[in-house]
Amino acid sequence: MLQAAISTSTNILERTGAAAGRYLSHLLDMSTLFLESLRAGLDKRRPGKRMVFDVAMNQILFTGVEAMTIVGVIALLLGAATIIETFSLVPDLGGDPMIGRILVVVVVRELGPIITAFIIIGRSGTAISTEIGYMMVNHEIQALEMMGINPVRYVVFPRIVGMSVAVFCLSFFFTIVALFGGYLVSRFIIQYPFMMFLDDLSRALGFWDVAVSGLKCFFFGIIVAVICCYQGFSVKFSFTEIPQVATRAVVWSIYACFAVNIIITAFFYI
Amino acid sequence: MAVKIELKDLSFAYEGGEDIVRSASFSVSPGEVLAVVAPVGAGKTTLLKLCAGLLPPTGGSLLVDGKNFWELSAGGQLELRHRMGFSFQEAALVANMNVFDNLALPLRYYGDLAESEIESSINAWLGRLNLGAAGKSLPAALSSGVRQKVSFIRTALLGRDFLFWDSPTQDADDAFISLLGDEIQEQKKKGVGQLLTTQSRGLLFRSADRVLTLDGGKIGYLGPLKGAGTLAGLPGGRDL
């Protein structure tokens, strides 16, 4: 019995160790991909600057501009929901500067960046991993290589740039719309005057709240782009691998964004 | 400048599988056309991709222009690949670009030519293959035969130092096979080494200086066409 128990524990430890090793290896590979993309992308002597720029612009258009509607609607609803919840918990809050403070802490610092990241993961992250996966199966990546076009410079780098810029900008858009949503509900429930709302908000909102929120989104953009590109490139032979890598890209991106969110929050606010 | 490709004891297996290529050793010199003949699924495409440095071998070495390809940096490998052209069996056109943009992609990327020059050279090739109307079509809207023609143009347009032709005649008509034969001869005169797999007996006899057969992943025969005897996988009859 004891031997069996020891054997089982050893097996669990071995499997856990092997899984940890695999994830560490993926982490190293993704870091290498990121560094290589910076090296290849920022090298001014290499050709194709105009085309790399165009791909980055297209990524900003797809990830940033075309996502504004869904980001805007969710931000408006989230800002409103935050204030409704606040009033339900503290019924006599009316007119209190707490409204501004709560909106800043909940929306600007935490939910704004992370929800923007989730929308981008679901919308653009899956698109990137699927597109690259398809390019792998269709031998398009090999064709690029044979044309002397570095796929890391032409495919990965502009997506990282496009995603980070787009998510960074979207986070500000999200924050502004969410704050407006919070104000609308406050106005409806307690006839909160707009100037008072602005005054409370300006007192609650510091430079670092905005800067940290932007910083988080910038990192989220990089992380999601690197993970999704990496997963796309892991497709080898079959179209059936593509939905699998897309799912893995989403799950890994969510984990990574949460982890980075906690690290940045802890670093700046503890 | 012409490129020589040399394989030394090269082996390859896909992850978890058996060796598809076993201890292959041969070379293709500048101006030479080597045809790979083998039955379907015997590893012709894999061998071509190994020679082009698109697949990392599991053993042995690939020398391109005297340099051990897999010991070079990523930049060095890309530089050598830039000197080679590959016409893919599956065409491998970029799915979200139309035919014209697919052909213009490498030319625009390197920016050596003005847009007007790019336009005129691409239109000339499209006209030569009666594909003028296909310029604005996406690859998905084309038949596999037309896609292969576009892939051929992409390879020929760039004028590289070594060329790989992976079954370019799979869905081809006689006119295209003849044009392809002309192009191979022209490149040969320029001293460009070429590696070819084809289903066209006519193209094989017209173009190949030597023939290589694959038998269970190993090289069965390597030499001139006349001495090849009976070849499994040879299109349009087996007896040479």
Short mmCIF file of C-alpha atoms in Angstrom, two decimals:
data_model
loop_
_atom_site.label_atom_id
_atom_site.label_comp_id
_atom_site.label_asym_id
_atom_site.label_seq_id
_atom_site.Cartn_x
_atom_site.Cartn_y
_atom_site.Cartn_z
CA MET A 1 0.00 0.00 0.00
CA LEU A 2 2.72 2.40 1.07
CA GLN A 3 4.81 1.55 -1.97
CA ALA A 4 1.83 2.10 -4.26
CA ALA A 5 1.16 5.47 -2.63
CA ILE A 6 4.83 6.47 -3.00
CA SER A 7 4.82 5.32 -6.62
CA THR A 8 1.67 7.36 -7.35
CA SER A 9 3.15 10.46 -5.71
CA THR A 10 6.36 10.01 -7.70
CA ASN A 11 4.35 9.71 -10.92
CA ILE A 12 2.41 12.88 -10.12
CA LEU A 13 5.64 14.73 -9.34
CA GLU A 14 7.27 13.45 -12.53
CA ARG A 15 4.28 14.49 -14.63
CA THR A 16 4.10 17.89 -12.95
CA GLY A 17 7.83 18.37 -13.51
CA ALA A 18 7.53 17.36 -17.16
CA ALA A 19 4.59 19.73 -17.69
CA ALA A 20 6.48 22.57 -15.99
CA GLY A 21 9.47 21.84 -18.21
CA ARG A 22 7.28 21.96 -21.31
CA TYR A 23 5.75 25.30 -20.33
CA LEU A 24 9.18 26.71 -19.52
CA SER A 25 10.41 25.60 -22.92
CA HIS A 26 7.40 27.29 -24.60
CA LEU A 27 8.09 30.44 -22.58
CA LEU A 28 11.71 30.48 -23.73
CA ASP A 29 10.66 29.89 -27.35
CA MET A 30 8.14 32.73 -27.18
CA SER A 31 10.72 35.06 -25.64
CA THR A 32 13.11 34.15 -28.45
CA LEU A 33 10.39 34.81 -31.03
CA PHE A 34 9.71 38.22 -29.49
CA LEU A 35 13.39 39.22 -29.34
CA GLU A 36 14.02 37.92 -32.86
CA SER A 37 11.02 39.89 -34.15
CA LEU A 38 12.42 43.08 -32.57
CA ARG A 39 15.85 42.39 -34.05
CA ALA A 40 14.48 41.64 -37.52
CA GLY A 41 11.80 44.32 -37.43
CA LEU A 42 13.88 47.24 -36.19
CA ASP A 43 16.88 46.58 -38.43
CA LYS A 44 16.76 49.53 -40.82
CA ARG A 45 19.19 47.92 -43.27
CA ARG A 46 16.74 45.11 -44.07
CA PRO A 47 14.37 45.45 -47.02
CA GLY A 48 10.58 45.67 -47.04
CA LYS A 49 10.12 48.61 -44.61
CA ARG A 50 7.12 49.94 -46.52
CA MET A 51 5.41 46.53 -46.63
CA VAL A 52 6.06 45.82 -42.95
CA PHE A 53 4.59 49.25 -42.14
CA ASP A 54 1.50 48.46 -44.25
CA VAL A 55 0.94 45.15 -42.44
CA ALA A 56 1.25 46.94 -39.06
CA MET A 57 -1.27 49.59 -40.19
CA ASN A 58 -3.70 46.88 -41.31
CA GLN A 59 -3.34 45.21 -37.92
CA ILE A 60 -4.11 48.51 -36.15
CA LEU A 61 -7.13 48.95 -38.40
CA PHE A 62 -8.43 45.44 -37.70
CA THR A 63 -7.57 45.24 -34.00
CA GLY A 64 -8.15 48.86 -33.04
CA VAL A 65 -10.50 50.74 -35.34
CA GLU A 66 -12.82 47.85 -36.26
CA ALA A 67 -13.12 46.77 -32.62
CA MET A 68 -14.27 50.20 -31.40
CA THR A 69 -17.97 49.34 -31.58
CA ILE A 70 -17.80 46.22 -29.41
CA VAL A 71 -15.30 47.83 -27.03
CA GLY A 72 -17.48 50.93 -26.77
CA VAL A 73 -20.69 49.01 -26.02
CA ILE A 74 -19.02 46.80 -23.40
CA ALA A 75 -17.30 49.80 -21.81
CA LEU A 76 -20.58 51.73 -21.57
CA LEU A 77 -22.35 48.77 -19.98
CA LEU A 78 -19.47 48.05 -17.60
CA GLY A 79 -19.27 51.67 -16.42
CA ALA A 80 -23.02 51.67 -15.84
CA ALA A 81 -22.98 48.28 -14.10
CA THR A 82 -20.15 49.36 -11.81
CA ILE A 83 -22.10 52.36 -10.57
CA ILE A 84 -25.37 50.38 -10.24
CA GLU A 85 -23.55 47.78 -8.12
CA THR A 86 -21.98 50.53 -6.07
CA PHE A 87 -25.36 52.11 -5.33
CA SER A 88 -26.87 48.75 -4.48
CA LEU A 89 -24.12 48.14 -1.92
CA VAL A 90 -24.02 51.66 -0.53
CA PRO A 91 -27.52 53.13 -0.97
CA ASP A 92 -26.72 56.41 0.69
CA LEU A 93 -23.72 57.11 -1.48
CA GLY A 94 -25.50 59.91 -3.39
CA GLY A 95 -23.27 62.75 -4.36
CA ASP A 96 -20.29 61.30 -2.62
CA PRO A 97 -16.86 61.64 -4.30
CA MET A 98 -16.62 57.86 -3.83
CA ILE A 99 -18.27 57.49 -7.26
CA GLY A 100 -15.23 58.96 -8.98
CA ARG A 101 -12.85 56.94 -6.83
CA ILE A 102 -14.70 53.66 -7.45
CA LEU A 103 -14.79 54.28 -11.19
CA VAL A 104 -11.06 55.00 -11.24
CA VAL A 105 -10.10 51.94 -9.19
CA VAL A 106 -12.48 49.48 -10.82
CA VAL A 107 -12.64 50.71 -14.40
CA VAL A 108 -9.45 52.66 -15.12
CA ARG A 109 -6.99 50.60 -13.12
CA GLU A 110 -8.33 47.06 -13.34
CA LEU A 111 -11.30 46.14 -15.51
CA GLY A 112 -10.61 48.56 -18.37
CA PRO A 113 -7.27 47.08 -19.42
CA ILE A 114 -8.14 43.45 -18.72
CA ILE A 115 -11.54 43.51 -20.45
CA THR A 116 -10.04 45.33 -23.44
CA ALA A 117 -7.43 42.57 -23.57
CA PHE A 118 -10.11 39.86 -23.43
CA ILE A 119 -12.02 41.43 -26.31
CA ILE A 120 -8.83 41.63 -28.34
CA ILE A 121 -7.87 38.04 -27.51
CA GLY A 122 -11.26 36.77 -28.68
CA ARG A 123 -11.41 38.97 -31.74
CA SER A 124 -7.87 39.50 -33.04
CA GLY A 125 -5.82 36.88 -31.20
CA THR A 126 -7.78 34.00 -32.65
CA ALA A 127 -7.64 35.65 -36.07
CA ILE A 128 -3.83 35.88 -35.90
CA SER A 129 -3.26 32.28 -34.79
CA THR A 130 -5.78 30.98 -37.34
CA GLU A 131 -4.32 33.03 -40.19
CA ILE A 132 -0.74 31.98 -39.49
CA GLY A 133 -1.83 28.37 -38.96
CA TYR A 134 -3.49 28.45 -42.36
CA MET A 135 -0.35 29.98 -43.88
CA MET A 136 1.69 27.13 -42.40
CA VAL A 137 -0.57 24.39 -43.79
CA ASN A 138 -0.80 26.13 -47.15
CA HIS A 139 3.04 26.39 -47.27
CA GLU A 140 2.76 30.19 -47.57
CA ILE A 141 5.39 30.66 -44.86
CA GLN A 142 7.79 28.39 -46.76
CA ALA A 143 7.03 30.33 -49.93
CA LEU A 144 7.87 33.60 -48.13
CA GLU A 145 11.16 32.10 -46.98
CA MET A 146 11.99 31.00 -50.52
CA MET A 147 11.29 34.54 -51.74
CA GLY A 148 13.89 35.74 -49.24
CA ILE A 149 11.22 37.33 -47.05
CA ASN A 150 11.82 36.80 -43.35
CA PRO A 151 8.44 35.69 -41.89
CA VAL A 152 9.42 37.00 -38.46
CA ARG A 153 9.98 40.48 -39.94
CA TYR A 154 7.04 40.42 -42.34
CA VAL A 155 4.43 38.46 -40.34
CA VAL A 156 5.29 38.61 -36.61
CA PHE A 157 6.83 42.05 -36.04
CA PRO A 158 4.03 44.12 -37.62
CA ARG A 159 1.43 42.14 -35.71
CA ILE A 160 3.19 42.81 -32.42
CA VAL A 161 3.47 46.52 -33.23
CA GLY A 162 -0.12 46.71 -34.51
CA MET A 163 -1.58 44.86 -31.52
CA SER A 164 0.34 46.82 -28.88
CA VAL A 165 -0.53 50.19 -30.42
CA ALA A 166 -4.17 49.20 -30.99
CA VAL A 167 -4.73 47.81 -27.49
CA PHE A 168 -2.98 50.81 -25.93
CA CYS A 169 -5.30 53.21 -27.78
CA LEU A 170 -8.39 51.06 -27.20
CA SER A 171 -7.79 51.06 -23.45
CA PHE A 172 -8.12 54.88 -23.37
CA PHE A 173 -11.23 54.69 -25.50
CA PHE A 174 -12.62 52.00 -23.17
CA THR A 175 -11.86 54.10 -20.09
CA ILE A 176 -13.49 57.26 -21.44
CA VAL A 177 -16.64 55.43 -22.56
CA ALA A 178 -16.87 53.45 -19.30
CA LEU A 179 -16.55 56.62 -17.22
CA PHE A 180 -19.27 58.20 -19.34
CA GLY A 181 -21.46 55.13 -18.77
CA GLY A 182 -20.90 55.47 -15.03
CA TYR A 183 -21.82 59.12 -15.19
CA LEU A 184 -25.03 58.45 -17.14
CA VAL A 185 -26.27 56.03 -14.49
CA SER A 186 -25.27 58.38 -11.66
CA ARG A 187 -27.14 61.16 -13.39
CA PHE A 188 -30.23 58.98 -13.72
CA ILE A 189 -30.19 57.68 -10.13
CA ILE A 190 -29.03 60.65 -8.09
CA GLN A 191 -29.15 63.53 -10.59
CA TYR A 192 -25.41 63.82 -10.27
CA PRO A 193 -24.36 67.10 -11.97
CA PHE A 194 -21.85 66.70 -14.76
CA MET A 195 -19.47 69.36 -13.38
CA MET A 196 -19.48 67.67 -9.98
CA PHE A 197 -18.79 64.33 -11.64
CA LEU A 198 -15.84 65.85 -13.50
CA ASP A 199 -14.59 67.49 -10.33
CA ASP A 200 -14.77 64.21 -8.35
CA LEU A 201 -13.16 62.33 -11.18
CA SER A 202 -10.29 64.76 -11.57
CA ARG A 203 -9.58 64.50 -7.85
CA ALA A 204 -9.70 60.70 -7.92
CA LEU A 205 -7.80 60.22 -11.15
CA GLY A 206 -4.04 60.55 -10.95
CA PHE A 207 -1.42 60.51 -13.68
CA TRP A 208 -0.25 57.07 -12.62
CA ASP A 209 -3.75 55.59 -12.89
CA VAL A 210 -3.83 56.48 -16.57
CA ALA A 211 -0.17 55.65 -17.18
CA VAL A 212 -0.38 52.23 -15.52
CA SER A 213 -3.58 51.41 -17.38
CA GLY A 214 -1.87 52.31 -20.69
CA LEU A 215 1.25 50.37 -19.73
CA LYS A 216 -0.80 47.27 -18.94
CA CYS A 217 -2.56 47.45 -22.29
CA PHE A 218 0.70 47.98 -24.15
CA PHE A 219 2.09 44.80 -22.56
CA PHE A 220 -1.17 42.90 -23.13
CA GLY A 221 -0.95 43.75 -26.83
CA ILE A 222 2.61 42.43 -27.06
CA ILE A 223 1.83 39.29 -25.06
CA VAL A 224 -1.31 38.39 -27.00
CA ALA A 225 0.42 38.97 -30.35
CA VAL A 226 3.48 36.88 -29.42
CA ILE A 227 1.42 33.99 -28.01
CA CYS A 228 -0.97 33.94 -30.97
CA CYS A 229 1.83 34.14 -33.56
CA TYR A 230 3.74 31.40 -31.72
CA GLN A 231 0.69 29.15 -31.65
CA GLY A 232 0.03 29.81 -35.33
CA PHE A 233 3.58 28.82 -36.23
CA SER A 234 3.21 25.59 -34.24
CA VAL A 235 0.78 24.21 -36.84
CA LYS A 236 2.56 21.53 -38.85
CA PHE A 237 0.54 19.51 -41.31
CA SER A 238 -3.20 19.61 -40.95
CA PHE A 239 -6.09 22.08 -41.01
CA THR A 240 -7.52 20.24 -37.97
CA GLU A 241 -4.63 21.62 -35.91
CA ILE A 242 -5.76 25.20 -36.54
CA PRO A 243 -8.79 25.33 -34.18
CA GLN A 244 -6.70 23.56 -31.54
CA VAL A 245 -3.95 26.18 -31.66
CA ALA A 246 -6.53 28.98 -31.72
CA THR A 247 -8.07 27.62 -28.51
CA ARG A 248 -4.63 27.23 -26.93
CA ALA A 249 -3.74 30.77 -27.97
CA VAL A 250 -6.85 32.13 -26.22
CA VAL A 251 -6.27 30.15 -23.00
CA TRP A 252 -2.57 31.02 -22.79
CA SER A 253 -3.25 34.68 -23.56
CA ILE A 254 -5.85 34.90 -20.78
CA TYR A 255 -3.46 33.31 -18.26
CA ALA A 256 -0.60 35.55 -19.35
CA CYS A 257 -2.66 38.76 -19.27
CA PHE A 258 -3.95 37.97 -15.77
CA ALA A 259 -0.43 37.22 -14.56
CA VAL A 260 1.01 40.42 -16.03
CA ASN A 261 -1.96 42.42 -14.71
CA ILE A 262 -1.30 41.21 -11.16
CA ILE A 263 2.44 41.87 -11.45
CA ILE A 264 1.98 45.44 -12.72
CA THR A 265 -0.77 46.21 -10.18
CA ALA A 266 1.37 44.88 -7.34
CA PHE A 267 4.41 46.79 -8.57
CA PHE A 268 2.66 50.17 -8.76
CA TYR A 269 0.04 50.04 -6.03
CA ILE A 270 1.49 48.00 -3.17
CA MET B 1 26.20 33.81 -59.56
CA ALA B 2 25.35 30.11 -59.88
CA VAL B 3 24.79 27.99 -56.79
CA LYS B 4 25.83 24.38 -56.22
CA ILE B 5 23.81 22.20 -53.88
CA GLU B 6 25.33 19.18 -52.21
CA LEU B 7 23.81 16.63 -49.84
CA LYS B 8 26.05 14.54 -47.64
CA ASP B 9 24.51 11.51 -45.96
CA LEU B 10 21.28 13.45 -45.45
CA SER B 11 18.39 11.79 -43.64
CA PHE B 12 14.97 13.05 -42.68
CA ALA B 13 11.94 11.79 -40.76
CA TYR B 14 8.82 13.65 -39.71
CA GLU B 15 8.26 13.75 -35.94
CA GLY B 16 7.63 10.24 -34.65
CA GLY B 17 7.75 8.70 -38.13
CA GLU B 18 10.14 6.55 -40.11
CA ASP B 19 12.90 7.96 -42.29
CA ILE B 20 11.49 9.38 -45.53
CA VAL B 21 14.96 10.15 -46.86
CA ARG B 22 17.85 7.89 -45.84
CA SER B 23 21.52 8.80 -46.15
CA ALA B 24 21.12 10.69 -49.42
CA SER B 25 24.34 11.96 -50.98
CA PHE B 26 24.41 13.76 -54.31
CA SER B 27 25.06 17.18 -55.76
CA VAL B 28 23.52 19.44 -58.39
CA SER B 29 26.02 21.61 -60.21
CA PRO B 30 25.40 24.99 -61.84
CA GLY B 31 23.69 24.56 -65.20
CA GLU B 32 22.60 21.00 -64.44
CA VAL B 33 19.03 19.71 -64.31
CA LEU B 34 18.47 16.76 -62.00
CA ALA B 35 15.06 15.07 -62.09
CA VAL B 36 13.75 13.13 -59.10
CA VAL B 37 11.57 10.19 -60.16
CA ALA B 38 9.63 8.12 -57.66
CA PRO B 39 6.09 6.85 -57.06
CA VAL B 40 3.55 9.10 -55.35
CA GLY B 41 4.30 9.46 -51.64
CA ALA B 42 7.90 8.28 -51.95
CA GLY B 43 9.33 11.58 -50.67
CA LYS B 44 10.08 13.64 -53.81
CA THR B 45 8.70 16.89 -52.36
CA THR B 46 10.38 16.23 -49.02
CA LEU B 47 13.70 15.73 -50.80
CA LEU B 48 13.29 18.99 -52.71
CA LYS B 49 12.40 20.88 -49.53
CA LEU B 50 15.42 19.36 -47.78
CA CYS B 51 17.64 20.57 -50.63
CA ALA B 52 16.11 24.05 -50.38
CA GLY B 53 16.72 24.20 -46.62
CA LEU B 54 13.00 24.34 -45.87
CA LEU B 55 13.10 21.24 -43.65
CA PRO B 56 15.82 20.61 -41.09
CA PRO B 57 17.44 17.19 -41.68
CA THR B 58 17.59 14.61 -38.90
CA GLY B 59 21.08 13.62 -40.01
CA GLY B 60 23.84 14.54 -42.45
CA SER B 61 24.49 17.93 -43.96
CA LEU B 62 23.30 20.25 -46.72
CA LEU B 63 25.93 22.35 -48.45
CA VAL B 64 24.70 25.35 -50.42
CA ASP B 65 27.42 27.15 -52.30
CA GLY B 66 29.94 25.28 -50.15
CA LYS B 67 28.39 26.49 -46.87
CA ASN B 68 26.85 24.11 -44.37
CA PHE B 69 23.31 25.50 -44.50
CA TRP B 70 22.14 24.42 -41.04
CA GLU B 71 25.21 25.83 -39.34
CA LEU B 72 24.49 29.32 -40.68
CA SER B 73 22.64 32.02 -38.73
CA ALA B 74 18.97 32.67 -39.57
CA GLY B 75 20.11 35.70 -41.56
CA GLY B 76 22.68 33.64 -43.48
CA GLN B 77 20.07 31.00 -44.28
CA LEU B 78 17.65 33.65 -45.52
CA GLU B 79 20.35 35.16 -47.70
CA LEU B 80 20.99 31.80 -49.37
CA ARG B 81 17.28 31.10 -49.78
CA HIS B 82 16.97 34.46 -51.45
CA ARG B 83 19.28 33.12 -54.16
CA MET B 84 17.00 30.12 -54.80
CA GLY B 85 13.53 29.87 -56.27
CA PHE B 86 10.92 27.22 -55.48
CA SER B 87 7.82 26.44 -57.50
CA PHE B 88 5.54 24.65 -55.03
CA GLN B 89 3.35 21.68 -55.95
CA GLU B 90 0.49 23.32 -54.01
CA ALA B 91 1.36 26.73 -55.52
CA ALA B 92 1.57 28.23 -51.99
CA LEU B 93 0.16 31.59 -53.02
CA VAL B 94 -0.69 34.08 -50.27
CA ALA B 95 -4.42 33.50 -49.80
CA ASN B 96 -5.49 37.07 -49.04
CA MET B 97 -3.64 38.66 -51.98
CA ASN B 98 -4.79 38.66 -55.58
CA VAL B 99 -2.63 37.10 -58.29
CA PHE B 100 -0.96 40.40 -59.23
CA ASP B 101 -0.06 41.24 -55.63
CA ASN B 102 1.21 37.69 -55.09
CA LEU B 103 3.61 38.11 -58.00
CA ALA B 104 4.56 41.63 -56.94
CA LEU B 105 5.16 40.69 -53.29
CA PRO B 106 8.88 39.75 -53.51
CA LEU B 107 9.59 42.54 -55.99
CA ARG B 108 7.94 45.18 -53.82
CA TYR B 109 9.54 43.78 -50.68
CA TYR B 110 13.03 44.22 -52.05
CA GLY B 111 12.13 47.53 -53.69
CA ASP B 112 14.72 47.21 -56.47
CA LEU B 113 12.17 48.01 -59.18
CA ALA B 114 9.81 50.93 -59.68
CA GLU B 115 6.09 50.10 -59.50
CA SER B 116 5.74 50.71 -63.25
CA GLU B 117 8.51 48.20 -64.01
CA ILE B 118 6.94 45.64 -61.67
CA GLU B 119 3.60 46.15 -63.38
CA SER B 120 4.96 45.77 -66.89
CA SER B 121 7.02 42.63 -66.18
CA ILE B 122 4.15 40.92 -64.34
CA ASN B 123 1.64 41.82 -67.06
CA ALA B 124 4.04 40.51 -69.71
CA TRP B 125 4.25 37.14 -67.94
CA LEU B 126 0.50 36.98 -67.33
CA GLY B 127 -0.08 37.75 -71.01
CA ARG B 128 2.38 35.07 -72.09
CA LEU B 129 0.40 32.44 -70.18
CA ASN B 130 -3.02 33.88 -71.14
CA LEU B 131 -3.69 34.80 -67.54
CA GLY B 132 -4.32 38.51 -68.06
CA ALA B 133 -7.88 38.21 -66.72
CA ALA B 134 -6.74 36.40 -63.56
CA GLY B 135 -4.61 39.27 -62.26
CA LYS B 136 -7.26 40.56 -59.85
CA SER B 137 -8.52 37.14 -58.71
CA LEU B 138 -7.77 35.67 -55.32
CA PRO B 139 -6.01 32.28 -55.40
CA ALA B 140 -9.09 30.51 -53.99
CA ALA B 141 -11.06 31.55 -57.08
CA LEU B 142 -8.59 29.85 -59.44
CA SER B 143 -8.25 26.25 -60.57
CA SER B 144 -5.22 24.31 -59.34
CA GLY B 145 -3.74 24.42 -62.85
CA VAL B 146 -3.90 28.22 -62.97
CA ARG B 147 -2.51 28.48 -59.43
CA GLN B 148 0.47 26.38 -60.52
CA LYS B 149 1.01 28.64 -63.50
CA VAL B 150 1.05 31.65 -61.17
CA SER B 151 3.52 29.85 -58.91
CA PHE B 152 5.67 29.17 -61.99
CA ILE B 153 5.61 32.86 -62.94
CA ARG B 154 6.58 33.85 -59.39
CA THR B 155 9.59 31.52 -59.59
CA ALA B 156 10.63 32.52 -63.10
CA LEU B 157 10.08 36.24 -62.52
CA LEU B 158 12.66 36.49 -59.79
CA GLY B 159 15.50 34.98 -61.79
CA ARG B 160 17.37 33.14 -59.04
CA ASP B 161 20.66 31.21 -58.98
CA PHE B 162 19.11 27.79 -58.30
CA LEU B 163 15.58 26.63 -59.06
CA PHE B 164 13.33 23.92 -57.63
CA TRP B 165 10.37 22.74 -59.70
CA ASP B 166 8.07 20.59 -57.57
CA SER B 167 5.58 18.87 -59.91
CA PRO B 168 4.85 22.04 -61.87
CA THR B 169 3.05 20.04 -64.56
CA GLN B 170 0.56 18.25 -62.32
CA ASP B 171 -2.52 19.97 -63.76
CA ALA B 172 -0.85 21.49 -66.80
CA ASP B 173 -1.80 21.64 -70.48
CA ASP B 174 0.67 20.92 -73.31
CA ALA B 175 1.27 24.61 -74.06
CA PHE B 176 2.32 25.27 -70.48
CA ILE B 177 4.56 22.18 -70.38
CA SER B 178 6.27 23.41 -73.53
CA LEU B 179 6.73 26.90 -72.08
CA LEU B 180 8.07 25.41 -68.86
CA GLY B 181 10.55 23.34 -70.87
CA ASP B 182 11.71 26.50 -72.66
CA GLU B 183 12.19 28.29 -69.34
CA ILE B 184 14.19 25.38 -67.88
CA GLN B 185 16.43 25.37 -70.96
CA GLU B 186 16.90 29.13 -70.77
CA GLN B 187 17.84 28.96 -67.09
CA LYS B 188 20.20 26.09 -67.87
CA LYS B 189 21.99 28.24 -70.43
CA LYS B 190 22.44 30.90 -67.76
CA GLY B 191 24.19 28.31 -65.59
CA VAL B 192 21.33 27.91 -63.10
CA GLY B 193 21.19 24.52 -61.38
CA GLN B 194 17.69 22.98 -61.24
CA LEU B 195 16.00 20.18 -59.35
CA LEU B 196 12.79 18.90 -60.91
CA THR B 197 9.96 16.49 -60.20
CA THR B 198 7.39 16.06 -62.92
CA GLN B 199 4.54 13.94 -64.20
CA SER B 200 5.39 14.83 -67.78
CA ARG B 201 7.50 12.28 -69.60
CA GLY B 202 8.10 14.83 -72.39
CA LEU B 203 9.43 17.46 -70.00
CA LEU B 204 11.60 14.87 -68.26
CA PHE B 205 13.23 13.75 -71.51
CA ARG B 206 13.63 17.29 -72.75
CA SER B 207 15.08 18.80 -69.59
CA ALA B 208 16.80 16.29 -67.33
CA ASP B 209 20.57 15.78 -67.52
CA ARG B 210 20.47 13.18 -64.80
CA VAL B 211 17.78 11.29 -62.98
CA LEU B 212 17.55 10.23 -59.35
CA THR B 213 15.16 7.57 -58.11
CA LEU B 214 13.98 7.04 -54.55
CA ASP B 215 13.43 3.54 -53.24
CA GLY B 216 12.16 3.30 -49.67
CA GLY B 217 13.82 6.61 -48.81
CA LYS B 218 17.18 5.59 -50.30
CA ILE B 219 18.62 6.68 -53.61
CA GLY B 220 17.96 3.80 -56.02
CA TYR B 221 19.60 5.14 -59.16
CA LEU B 222 21.51 8.32 -59.88
CA GLY B 223 22.84 8.89 -63.35
CA PRO B 224 21.95 9.72 -66.94
CA LEU B 225 18.45 8.99 -68.23
CA LYS B 226 19.62 6.37 -70.72
CA GLY B 227 21.06 4.07 -68.08
CA ALA B 228 18.08 4.30 -65.76
CA GLY B 229 16.33 1.15 -67.02
CA THR B 230 12.85 0.59 -65.54
CA LEU B 231 11.71 3.28 -63.17
CA ALA B 232 8.77 3.07 -60.79
CA GLY B 233 6.97 6.41 -60.71
CA LEU B 234 8.03 7.49 -64.19
CA PRO B 235 5.08 9.15 -65.90
CA GLY B 236 3.64 7.79 -69.14
CA GLY B 237 5.39 4.42 -69.00
CA ARG B 238 8.14 2.92 -66.92
CA ASP B 239 10.67 1.74 -69.43
CA LEU B 240 13.46 4.09 -70.36
#
